[in-house]
Amino acid sequence: LTRKFGMTWAELVQLNPDLKDGLKAGMVLKLPKDKVGDFEVRNSLVLDKVNLMDSINVAITPKIMFLLPFRLDKLNLNDTEDTEKIIDNRNSLKYSLGLYSGALVAIDSLQSLGVSIDVKTFDNQLNLAHTKQLLQGEQLEGFSAIFGPLDVPSLKETAVQAAKYNVPVVAPVPAISDISLENVFFSYTEEEVLWKHMLDYVEANHTDETLLVIADEDNKKEKEAILKRFPTAKVVVVKEEEKNIGINRDKLQTLLSDKVPNWVFVESDNYQLISSVVSILNSFNNTAFDPLSETNKDKVYVRMFTTDMNSAFENDVISNTHLSNLKFTYPSVYRQVANNSFVDRYRKRFGDDPDRYAVRGFDLVYDMLLKLAYKNDLIDVSRFVGETEYNGNKFNYERKGVSGFYNQSSYIMMIDDLRIKTLE
């Protein structure tokens, strides 16, 4: 314990007098908040920090199945122009190619470290019947893990069949379903976890700022979560009519403080509402606001937050300059990737920069293969290996009963000076 916690026996006993009588099962130990040893704590359990790069066993040969919808049944590969159009118009195909291209670079990277990998790749065509046919044609008990599929019906079928042989299935994209099998790894962090991370960040950094909430009818859950955490937050009424949706600018002005900064949560999936709110908030905002300065009398500072960074916030009608002025802050499953060895490898192989799906494909598969090269049992390894982080994603899988393993990791991001920055 003293080696693990990086402290002396006397310091440990001083905080935990009962240790004088010996360590007993179920005992809860107190540690100084700033104490960091070669461990991390997850759900009150002390886990060793494992350096996966230093723990590779080259004698292990992981066998991986990729089951993704490449839609070869829809493509005429002899017609380049038509193929490119189909790829652009089909998200499932775009995601698959991105994920798989990143995965190929991850496989190359592991092989350069001396790990041999047995890979089988199938096109499930986004079709449940075809997925069943593919699974029936393979001896699943020989696989270390299955990556995919993307569609929920096929994912569920794969999980059911793979569970018979205790083969883990990694879901690379959001997958909300009634799957309740312990062999599924849900890699995409759930919305509720993202909400909590955002609210934890605001709570940890909030002092005397005025908090406001702007949420439409479809985002009641988010609004309630914010008000439960911050009961004194002011609610800005959203007027929703058949063809119009928006807020009253004059009423908003009465709620904004000119004495302290204003932190405003905007919760909506409606790009028209978001665009209107962003424009209004920016019109009030004085980016040079200093609450201690007499010259800032009657001036207002606004910072914008959301607990759900959905695609509506990325609509072209919303000004990135305004979002930057408002220091728009949000939770995210992924972060921006700078030039590094992965990006160089990807460019060398594919002649272009990786998109976020390629980054995710690399990070997911690299993490999976490193764990399998440490011990060829992903389920067992995930019980004692804590958070791992790579280029644009991090993973911290926690088991929920018999419902599988769920990623608990996320980032807090902010747009500032027209750049996306990682806050934590």
Tab-separated table of C-alpha atoms in Angstrom:
chain	number	residue	atom	x	y	z
A	1	LEU	CA	0.000	0.000	0.000
A	2	THR	CA	2.766	2.452	0.870
A	3	ARG	CA	4.451	1.802	-2.477
A	4	LYS	CA	1.180	2.098	-4.387
A	5	PHE	CA	0.087	5.308	-2.637
A	6	GLY	CA	3.551	6.892	-2.527
A	7	MET	CA	3.398	7.656	1.211
A	8	THR	CA	4.913	6.323	4.443
A	9	TRP	CA	3.267	3.794	6.756
A	10	ALA	CA	3.086	6.424	9.500
A	11	GLU	CA	1.223	8.847	7.190
A	12	LEU	CA	-1.183	6.092	6.162
A	13	VAL	CA	-1.917	5.050	9.781
A	14	GLN	CA	-2.362	8.673	10.865
A	15	LEU	CA	-5.236	9.016	8.386
A	16	ASN	CA	-6.516	5.463	8.984
A	17	PRO	CA	-5.961	4.437	12.656
A	18	ASP	CA	-7.841	1.137	12.148
A	19	LEU	CA	-4.949	-0.072	9.989
A	20	LYS	CA	-3.020	-0.767	13.216
A	21	ASP	CA	-5.217	-3.854	13.582
A	22	GLY	CA	-4.518	-4.975	10.027
A	23	LEU	CA	-6.102	-4.491	6.600
A	24	LYS	CA	-9.601	-5.971	6.465
A	25	ALA	CA	-11.873	-6.759	3.504
A	26	GLY	CA	-14.212	-3.871	2.657
A	27	MET	CA	-12.136	-1.312	4.569
A	28	VAL	CA	-12.331	2.251	3.187
A	29	LEU	CA	-9.014	4.116	3.272
A	30	LYS	CA	-8.559	7.877	3.447
A	31	LEU	CA	-5.871	9.492	1.288
A	32	PRO	CA	-4.696	13.092	0.907
A	33	LYS	CA	-6.453	14.748	-2.042
A	34	ASP	CA	-3.178	15.650	-3.728
A	35	LYS	CA	-1.605	12.214	-3.286
A	36	VAL	CA	-0.754	10.593	-6.607
A	37	GLY	CA	0.886	7.215	-6.845
A	38	ASP	CA	0.962	4.559	-9.533
A	39	PHE	CA	-2.795	4.024	-9.290
A	40	GLU	CA	-6.192	5.540	-9.943
A	41	VAL	CA	-9.489	5.230	-8.084
A	42	ARG	CA	-12.633	4.081	-9.891
A	43	ASN	CA	-15.898	3.613	-7.980
A	44	SER	CA	-13.918	3.538	-4.704
A	45	LEU	CA	-11.670	0.760	-6.028
A	46	VAL	CA	-7.912	1.270	-6.349
A	47	LEU	CA	-6.649	0.270	-9.789
A	48	ASP	CA	-3.045	-0.099	-10.900
A	49	LYS	CA	-1.991	2.202	-13.710
A	50	VAL	CA	-0.933	-0.063	-16.559
A	51	ASN	CA	1.345	1.271	-19.281
A	52	LEU	CA	-0.025	-0.717	-22.206
A	53	MET	CA	2.882	0.246	-24.474
A	54	ASP	CA	5.314	-1.348	-22.023
A	55	SER	CA	3.099	-4.410	-21.499
A	56	ILE	CA	2.903	-5.806	-25.034
A	57	ASN	CA	3.244	-9.570	-25.327
A	58	VAL	CA	4.338	-10.280	-28.909
A	59	ALA	CA	3.462	-13.961	-28.408
A	60	ILE	CA	-0.240	-12.987	-28.507
A	61	THR	CA	-1.916	-12.836	-31.930
A	62	PRO	CA	-5.287	-11.086	-31.619
A	63	LYS	CA	-7.931	-12.132	-34.159
A	64	ILE	CA	-10.274	-9.276	-35.083
A	65	MET	CA	-13.434	-9.173	-37.162
A	66	PHE	CA	-14.499	-5.907	-38.795
A	67	LEU	CA	-18.206	-5.919	-39.593
A	68	LEU	CA	-19.041	-2.620	-41.299
A	69	PRO	CA	-21.441	-1.443	-44.045
A	70	PHE	CA	-19.139	-0.722	-46.970
A	71	ARG	CA	-22.198	-1.066	-49.247
A	72	LEU	CA	-20.355	-2.824	-52.044
A	73	ASP	CA	-23.807	-3.978	-53.169
A	74	LYS	CA	-24.591	-0.332	-54.023
A	75	LEU	CA	-21.287	0.708	-55.595
A	76	ASN	CA	-19.983	0.416	-59.124
A	77	LEU	CA	-16.256	0.711	-58.462
A	78	ASN	CA	-15.595	1.139	-62.166
A	79	ASP	CA	-17.477	4.449	-62.084
A	80	THR	CA	-15.365	6.721	-59.888
A	81	GLU	CA	-17.652	9.748	-60.154
A	82	ASP	CA	-20.785	7.791	-59.214
A	83	THR	CA	-18.973	6.045	-56.352
A	84	GLU	CA	-17.819	9.370	-54.906
A	85	LYS	CA	-21.380	10.729	-55.060
A	86	ILE	CA	-22.759	7.715	-53.200
A	87	ILE	CA	-20.065	8.000	-50.528
A	88	ASP	CA	-20.854	11.696	-50.028
A	89	ASN	CA	-24.582	11.007	-49.729
A	90	ARG	CA	-24.500	7.954	-47.453
A	91	ASN	CA	-23.422	8.660	-43.894
A	92	SER	CA	-23.062	4.986	-42.994
A	93	LEU	CA	-20.591	4.503	-45.845
A	94	LYS	CA	-18.709	7.685	-44.973
A	95	TYR	CA	-18.456	6.596	-41.318
A	96	SER	CA	-17.365	3.064	-42.275
A	97	LEU	CA	-14.606	4.225	-44.608
A	98	GLY	CA	-13.383	6.768	-42.055
A	99	LEU	CA	-13.387	4.286	-39.181
A	100	TYR	CA	-11.775	1.542	-41.238
A	101	SER	CA	-9.051	3.754	-42.727
A	102	GLY	CA	-8.061	4.811	-39.187
A	103	ALA	CA	-8.219	1.180	-38.059
A	104	LEU	CA	-5.802	0.134	-40.821
A	105	VAL	CA	-3.257	2.691	-39.597
A	106	ALA	CA	-3.717	1.369	-36.039
A	107	ILE	CA	-3.064	-2.181	-37.242
A	108	ASP	CA	0.078	-1.014	-39.064
A	109	SER	CA	1.243	0.767	-35.902
A	110	LEU	CA	0.821	-2.349	-33.744
A	111	GLN	CA	2.536	-4.531	-36.316
A	112	SER	CA	5.509	-2.151	-36.303
A	113	LEU	CA	5.726	-2.870	-32.549
A	114	GLY	CA	6.023	-6.590	-33.263
A	115	VAL	CA	2.395	-7.614	-32.758
A	116	SER	CA	0.928	-10.024	-35.307
A	117	ILE	CA	-2.780	-9.460	-35.965
A	118	ASP	CA	-5.225	-11.744	-37.743
A	119	VAL	CA	-7.884	-9.583	-39.442
A	120	LYS	CA	-11.096	-10.572	-41.245
A	121	THR	CA	-13.230	-7.826	-42.780
A	122	PHE	CA	-16.850	-8.151	-43.940
A	123	ASP	CA	-19.395	-5.855	-45.537
A	124	ASN	CA	-22.664	-6.370	-43.625
A	125	GLN	CA	-24.435	-4.054	-46.126
A	126	LEU	CA	-26.399	-2.413	-43.281
A	127	ASN	CA	-28.660	-5.444	-43.484
A	128	LEU	CA	-29.703	-7.700	-40.610
A	129	ALA	CA	-30.314	-10.777	-42.761
A	130	HIS	CA	-26.904	-10.431	-44.404
A	131	THR	CA	-25.282	-9.944	-40.983
A	132	LYS	CA	-26.841	-13.196	-39.740
A	133	GLN	CA	-25.560	-14.981	-42.836
A	134	LEU	CA	-22.017	-13.673	-42.306
A	135	LEU	CA	-21.989	-14.649	-38.621
A	136	GLN	CA	-23.252	-18.150	-39.365
A	137	GLY	CA	-20.368	-18.647	-41.785
A	138	GLU	CA	-17.671	-17.908	-39.187
A	139	GLN	CA	-16.327	-19.758	-36.142
A	140	LEU	CA	-16.858	-16.896	-33.692
A	141	GLU	CA	-15.149	-18.583	-30.757
A	142	GLY	CA	-11.795	-17.996	-32.440
A	143	PHE	CA	-12.079	-14.199	-32.426
A	144	SER	CA	-10.599	-11.854	-29.817
A	145	ALA	CA	-13.092	-9.056	-30.642
A	146	ILE	CA	-15.616	-7.857	-33.225
A	147	PHE	CA	-15.581	-4.215	-34.347
A	148	GLY	CA	-19.068	-3.051	-35.438
A	149	PRO	CA	-21.646	-3.215	-36.960
A	150	LEU	CA	-23.053	0.336	-37.098
A	151	ASP	CA	-26.800	-0.352	-37.264
A	152	VAL	CA	-28.488	-1.327	-34.000
A	153	PRO	CA	-30.386	-4.451	-35.233
A	154	SER	CA	-27.175	-5.949	-36.666
A	155	LEU	CA	-25.198	-4.917	-33.587
A	156	LYS	CA	-27.698	-6.652	-31.328
A	157	GLU	CA	-27.618	-9.827	-33.429
A	158	THR	CA	-23.808	-9.794	-33.425
A	159	ALA	CA	-23.713	-9.303	-29.651
A	160	VAL	CA	-26.135	-12.191	-29.066
A	161	GLN	CA	-24.173	-14.582	-31.287
A	162	ALA	CA	-20.767	-13.477	-29.948
A	163	ALA	CA	-21.916	-13.731	-26.310
A	164	LYS	CA	-22.203	-17.512	-26.697
A	165	TYR	CA	-18.408	-17.588	-26.960
A	166	ASN	CA	-17.682	-14.624	-24.651
A	167	VAL	CA	-16.372	-12.590	-27.600
A	168	PRO	CA	-16.483	-8.808	-26.987
A	169	VAL	CA	-18.241	-6.540	-29.496
A	170	VAL	CA	-17.120	-2.910	-29.832
A	171	ALA	CA	-19.811	-0.416	-30.912
A	172	PRO	CA	-17.910	2.431	-32.632
A	173	VAL	CA	-20.866	4.861	-32.945
A	174	PRO	CA	-23.807	5.768	-30.657
A	175	ALA	CA	-25.998	2.704	-30.145
A	176	ILE	CA	-29.160	3.162	-28.098
A	177	SER	CA	-30.999	-0.143	-27.814
A	178	ASP	CA	-32.280	-2.766	-25.417
A	179	ILE	CA	-29.035	-4.728	-25.613
A	180	SER	CA	-28.275	-6.129	-22.172
A	181	LEU	CA	-25.286	-8.364	-22.763
A	182	GLU	CA	-22.034	-7.981	-20.881
A	183	ASN	CA	-19.856	-8.480	-23.971
A	184	VAL	CA	-20.761	-5.139	-25.631
A	185	PHE	CA	-18.401	-2.139	-25.366
A	186	PHE	CA	-20.344	1.073	-25.958
A	187	SER	CA	-17.462	3.349	-26.941
A	188	TYR	CA	-19.537	6.482	-27.536
A	189	THR	CA	-20.093	8.317	-24.241
A	190	GLU	CA	-23.775	8.609	-23.319
A	191	GLU	CA	-25.577	11.960	-23.293
A	192	GLU	CA	-26.196	11.844	-19.539
A	193	VAL	CA	-22.468	11.465	-18.870
A	194	LEU	CA	-21.734	14.449	-21.127
A	195	TRP	CA	-24.380	16.536	-19.289
A	196	LYS	CA	-22.838	15.652	-15.953
A	197	HIS	CA	-19.315	16.529	-17.100
A	198	MET	CA	-20.506	19.931	-18.344
A	199	LEU	CA	-22.439	20.657	-15.142
A	200	ASP	CA	-19.500	19.508	-13.005
A	201	TYR	CA	-17.233	21.885	-14.929
A	202	VAL	CA	-19.578	24.842	-14.464
A	203	GLU	CA	-20.060	24.061	-10.771
A	204	ALA	CA	-16.312	23.808	-10.186
A	205	ASN	CA	-15.607	27.122	-11.945
A	206	HIS	CA	-18.703	29.136	-11.041
A	207	THR	CA	-18.311	31.921	-8.470
A	208	ASP	CA	-20.786	34.810	-8.600
A	209	GLU	CA	-21.761	34.725	-12.285
A	210	THR	CA	-25.454	35.064	-13.164
A	211	LEU	CA	-26.726	31.788	-14.639
A	212	LEU	CA	-29.480	31.694	-17.267
A	213	VAL	CA	-31.156	28.849	-19.146
A	214	ILE	CA	-32.659	29.039	-22.638
A	215	ALA	CA	-34.290	25.729	-23.583
A	216	ASP	CA	-37.105	24.719	-25.930
A	217	GLU	CA	-39.813	22.108	-25.289
A	218	ASP	CA	-37.753	19.281	-26.784
A	219	ASN	CA	-34.982	19.885	-24.248
A	220	LYS	CA	-36.903	19.768	-20.989
A	221	LYS	CA	-34.632	17.068	-19.564
A	222	GLU	CA	-31.545	19.208	-20.068
A	223	LYS	CA	-33.251	22.244	-18.549
A	224	GLU	CA	-34.382	20.257	-15.513
A	225	ALA	CA	-30.874	18.839	-15.021
A	226	ILE	CA	-29.396	22.359	-15.052
A	227	LEU	CA	-32.018	23.767	-12.652
A	228	LYS	CA	-31.591	20.815	-10.302
A	229	ARG	CA	-27.858	21.543	-10.087
A	230	PHE	CA	-28.281	25.360	-10.096
A	231	PRO	CA	-31.679	26.210	-8.531
A	232	THR	CA	-31.040	29.964	-8.687
A	233	ALA	CA	-30.537	29.981	-12.459
A	234	LYS	CA	-32.951	32.253	-14.343
A	235	VAL	CA	-35.139	30.755	-17.060
A	236	VAL	CA	-35.551	32.636	-20.336
A	237	VAL	CA	-38.917	31.800	-21.920
A	238	VAL	CA	-38.769	30.395	-25.440
A	239	LYS	CA	-41.800	31.310	-27.531
A	240	GLU	CA	-42.682	28.461	-29.869
A	241	GLU	CA	-45.233	29.067	-32.607
A	242	GLU	CA	-46.141	27.018	-35.663
A	243	LYS	CA	-43.628	28.738	-37.935
A	244	ASN	CA	-41.552	30.823	-35.534
A	245	ILE	CA	-39.419	30.103	-32.500
A	246	GLY	CA	-37.375	32.557	-30.472
A	247	ILE	CA	-36.921	34.611	-27.313
A	248	ASN	CA	-37.924	38.124	-26.357
A	249	ARG	CA	-34.801	40.289	-26.564
A	250	ASP	CA	-36.117	42.954	-24.160
A	251	LYS	CA	-37.078	40.388	-21.495
A	252	LEU	CA	-33.667	38.763	-21.814
A	253	GLN	CA	-32.031	42.141	-21.254
A	254	THR	CA	-33.841	42.530	-17.915
A	255	LEU	CA	-32.372	39.202	-16.748
A	256	LEU	CA	-28.765	39.929	-17.736
A	257	SER	CA	-26.470	41.416	-15.106
A	258	ASP	CA	-24.159	44.353	-15.739
A	259	LYS	CA	-22.384	43.778	-12.408
A	260	VAL	CA	-21.113	40.228	-12.898
A	261	PRO	CA	-20.576	38.003	-15.958
A	262	ASN	CA	-23.553	36.086	-17.351
A	263	TRP	CA	-23.261	32.380	-18.109
A	264	VAL	CA	-26.046	31.253	-20.425
A	265	PHE	CA	-27.010	27.639	-21.156
A	266	VAL	CA	-28.591	27.181	-24.597
A	267	GLU	CA	-30.368	23.820	-24.987
A	268	SER	CA	-31.959	23.125	-28.360
A	269	ASP	CA	-31.804	20.966	-31.492
A	270	ASN	CA	-33.363	23.759	-33.566
A	271	TYR	CA	-30.753	25.632	-35.574
A	272	GLN	CA	-33.128	28.565	-36.145
A	273	LEU	CA	-33.550	29.130	-32.404
A	274	ILE	CA	-29.832	28.671	-31.776
A	275	SER	CA	-28.930	31.086	-34.555
A	276	SER	CA	-31.320	33.723	-33.204
A	277	VAL	CA	-30.149	33.289	-29.593
A	278	VAL	CA	-26.459	33.393	-30.545
A	279	SER	CA	-27.002	36.608	-32.491
A	280	ILE	CA	-28.917	38.228	-29.608
A	281	LEU	CA	-26.410	37.153	-26.957
A	282	ASN	CA	-23.534	38.422	-29.072
A	283	SER	CA	-25.268	41.798	-29.508
A	284	PHE	CA	-25.291	42.246	-25.721
A	285	ASN	CA	-21.814	40.890	-25.162
A	286	ASN	CA	-18.887	43.151	-24.313
A	287	THR	CA	-15.815	40.941	-24.659
A	288	ALA	CA	-13.596	43.474	-22.845
A	289	PHE	CA	-15.869	43.479	-19.774
A	290	ASP	CA	-14.083	43.957	-16.436
A	291	PRO	CA	-16.439	43.879	-13.416
A	292	LEU	CA	-13.940	45.889	-11.315
A	293	SER	CA	-13.661	48.748	-13.785
A	294	GLU	CA	-15.826	51.869	-13.426
A	295	THR	CA	-15.734	52.323	-17.191
A	296	ASN	CA	-17.742	49.117	-17.627
A	297	LYS	CA	-20.855	50.476	-15.968
A	298	ASP	CA	-23.976	49.182	-17.737
A	299	LYS	CA	-21.887	46.881	-19.922
A	300	VAL	CA	-22.603	43.189	-20.099
A	301	TYR	CA	-20.399	40.119	-20.504
A	302	VAL	CA	-21.954	36.878	-21.772
A	303	ARG	CA	-20.473	33.406	-22.024
A	304	MET	CA	-22.484	30.643	-23.679
A	305	PHE	CA	-22.688	26.961	-22.707
A	306	THR	CA	-24.610	23.865	-23.727
A	307	THR	CA	-24.836	20.374	-22.262
A	308	ASP	CA	-25.641	18.887	-25.682
A	309	MET	CA	-23.421	19.858	-28.599
A	310	ASN	CA	-25.620	18.512	-31.404
A	311	SER	CA	-25.423	19.105	-35.151
A	312	ALA	CA	-27.755	22.140	-34.952
A	313	PHE	CA	-24.903	24.166	-33.420
A	314	GLU	CA	-22.769	23.422	-36.493
A	315	ASN	CA	-25.300	24.748	-39.000
A	316	ASP	CA	-23.839	27.214	-41.507
A	317	VAL	CA	-26.292	29.970	-40.509
A	318	ILE	CA	-24.695	30.190	-37.045
A	319	SER	CA	-21.775	32.591	-36.885
A	320	ASN	CA	-18.521	31.054	-35.685
A	321	THR	CA	-17.306	34.556	-34.892
A	322	HIS	CA	-20.245	35.050	-32.531
A	323	LEU	CA	-19.627	31.658	-30.907
A	324	SER	CA	-15.988	32.639	-30.442
A	325	ASN	CA	-16.963	36.008	-28.925
A	326	LEU	CA	-19.247	34.156	-26.502
A	327	LYS	CA	-16.483	31.649	-25.653
A	328	PHE	CA	-18.960	28.892	-26.422
A	329	THR	CA	-18.242	25.937	-24.121
A	330	TYR	CA	-19.558	22.399	-24.513
A	331	PRO	CA	-18.887	18.730	-23.700
A	332	SER	CA	-17.515	16.502	-26.432
A	333	VAL	CA	-16.672	12.875	-27.060
A	334	TYR	CA	-13.641	13.909	-29.107
A	335	ARG	CA	-11.093	16.739	-29.317
A	336	GLN	CA	-9.164	18.421	-32.118
A	337	VAL	CA	-6.084	16.583	-33.383
A	338	ALA	CA	-2.818	18.370	-34.059
A	339	ASN	CA	-0.114	17.133	-36.411
A	340	ASN	CA	1.492	14.044	-34.901
A	341	SER	CA	2.874	10.651	-35.893
A	342	PHE	CA	-0.618	9.239	-36.536
A	343	VAL	CA	-1.533	12.110	-38.877
A	344	ASP	CA	1.792	11.637	-40.696
A	345	ARG	CA	1.175	7.895	-41.064
A	346	TYR	CA	-2.360	8.507	-42.306
A	347	ARG	CA	-1.247	11.087	-44.897
A	348	LYS	CA	1.482	8.776	-46.112
A	349	ARG	CA	-0.954	5.898	-46.607
A	350	PHE	CA	-4.055	7.726	-47.884
A	351	GLY	CA	-2.721	11.027	-49.204
A	352	ASP	CA	-5.062	13.174	-47.122
A	353	ASP	CA	-5.705	14.359	-43.559
A	354	PRO	CA	-7.822	12.055	-41.369
A	355	ASP	CA	-11.370	13.195	-40.592
A	356	ARG	CA	-12.789	12.710	-37.098
A	357	TYR	CA	-14.095	9.239	-37.995
A	358	ALA	CA	-10.640	8.146	-39.118
A	359	VAL	CA	-9.193	9.522	-35.880
A	360	ARG	CA	-11.853	7.656	-33.918
A	361	GLY	CA	-11.220	4.462	-35.891
A	362	PHE	CA	-7.511	4.661	-35.111
A	363	ASP	CA	-7.975	5.455	-31.412
A	364	LEU	CA	-10.611	2.756	-30.860
A	365	VAL	CA	-8.713	0.013	-32.645
A	366	TYR	CA	-5.312	1.036	-31.261
A	367	ASP	CA	-6.763	0.937	-27.730
A	368	MET	CA	-8.428	-2.411	-28.389
A	369	LEU	CA	-5.299	-3.983	-29.878
A	370	LEU	CA	-2.985	-2.674	-27.141
A	371	LYS	CA	-5.254	-4.214	-24.511
A	372	LEU	CA	-5.450	-7.502	-26.404
A	373	ALA	CA	-1.665	-7.527	-26.855
A	374	TYR	CA	-1.350	-7.158	-23.084
A	375	LYS	CA	-3.828	-9.928	-22.321
A	376	ASN	CA	-5.945	-11.532	-25.020
A	377	ASP	CA	-9.157	-10.991	-23.059
A	378	LEU	CA	-10.673	-7.539	-23.581
A	379	ILE	CA	-13.423	-8.042	-20.998
A	380	ASP	CA	-10.996	-9.040	-18.258
A	381	VAL	CA	-8.473	-6.305	-19.102
A	382	SER	CA	-11.181	-3.632	-18.987
A	383	ARG	CA	-11.983	-4.504	-15.387
A	384	PHE	CA	-8.621	-3.274	-14.131
A	385	VAL	CA	-7.218	-0.916	-16.794
A	386	GLY	CA	-8.377	2.637	-16.177
A	387	GLU	CA	-8.676	5.572	-18.571
A	388	THR	CA	-6.670	5.521	-21.791
A	389	GLU	CA	-6.212	8.455	-24.187
A	390	TYR	CA	-4.843	8.728	-27.685
A	391	ASN	CA	-5.177	11.333	-30.473
A	392	GLY	CA	-8.714	12.667	-30.302
A	393	ASN	CA	-10.516	10.236	-28.003
A	394	LYS	CA	-10.214	8.754	-24.552
A	395	PHE	CA	-11.787	5.648	-23.082
A	396	ASN	CA	-12.720	4.665	-19.564
A	397	TYR	CA	-15.019	1.662	-19.684
A	398	GLU	CA	-17.198	0.871	-16.685
A	399	ARG	CA	-19.435	-2.150	-16.503
A	400	LYS	CA	-23.141	-1.611	-15.784
A	401	GLY	CA	-24.463	-4.843	-14.319
A	402	VAL	CA	-24.999	-7.234	-17.221
A	403	SER	CA	-25.547	-4.397	-19.699
A	404	GLY	CA	-22.013	-4.245	-20.993
A	405	PHE	CA	-19.183	-1.732	-20.690
A	406	TYR	CA	-19.856	1.997	-21.151
A	407	ASN	CA	-17.282	4.675	-21.910
A	408	GLN	CA	-17.318	7.359	-19.193
A	409	SER	CA	-14.750	9.729	-20.732
A	410	SER	CA	-15.342	13.092	-22.397
A	411	TYR	CA	-13.779	16.521	-22.951
A	412	ILE	CA	-14.809	20.082	-22.195
A	413	MET	CA	-14.172	22.254	-25.247
A	414	MET	CA	-14.337	26.016	-25.860
A	415	ILE	CA	-14.341	28.134	-29.015
A	416	ASP	CA	-12.050	31.088	-28.392
A	417	ASP	CA	-10.197	33.329	-30.831
A	418	LEU	CA	-11.882	31.290	-33.600
A	419	ARG	CA	-10.095	28.154	-32.425
A	420	ILE	CA	-11.408	25.113	-30.604
A	421	LYS	CA	-9.537	24.616	-27.324
A	422	THR	CA	-9.583	21.724	-24.892
A	423	LEU	CA	-10.305	22.921	-21.332
A	424	GLU	CA	-10.274	19.508	-19.664
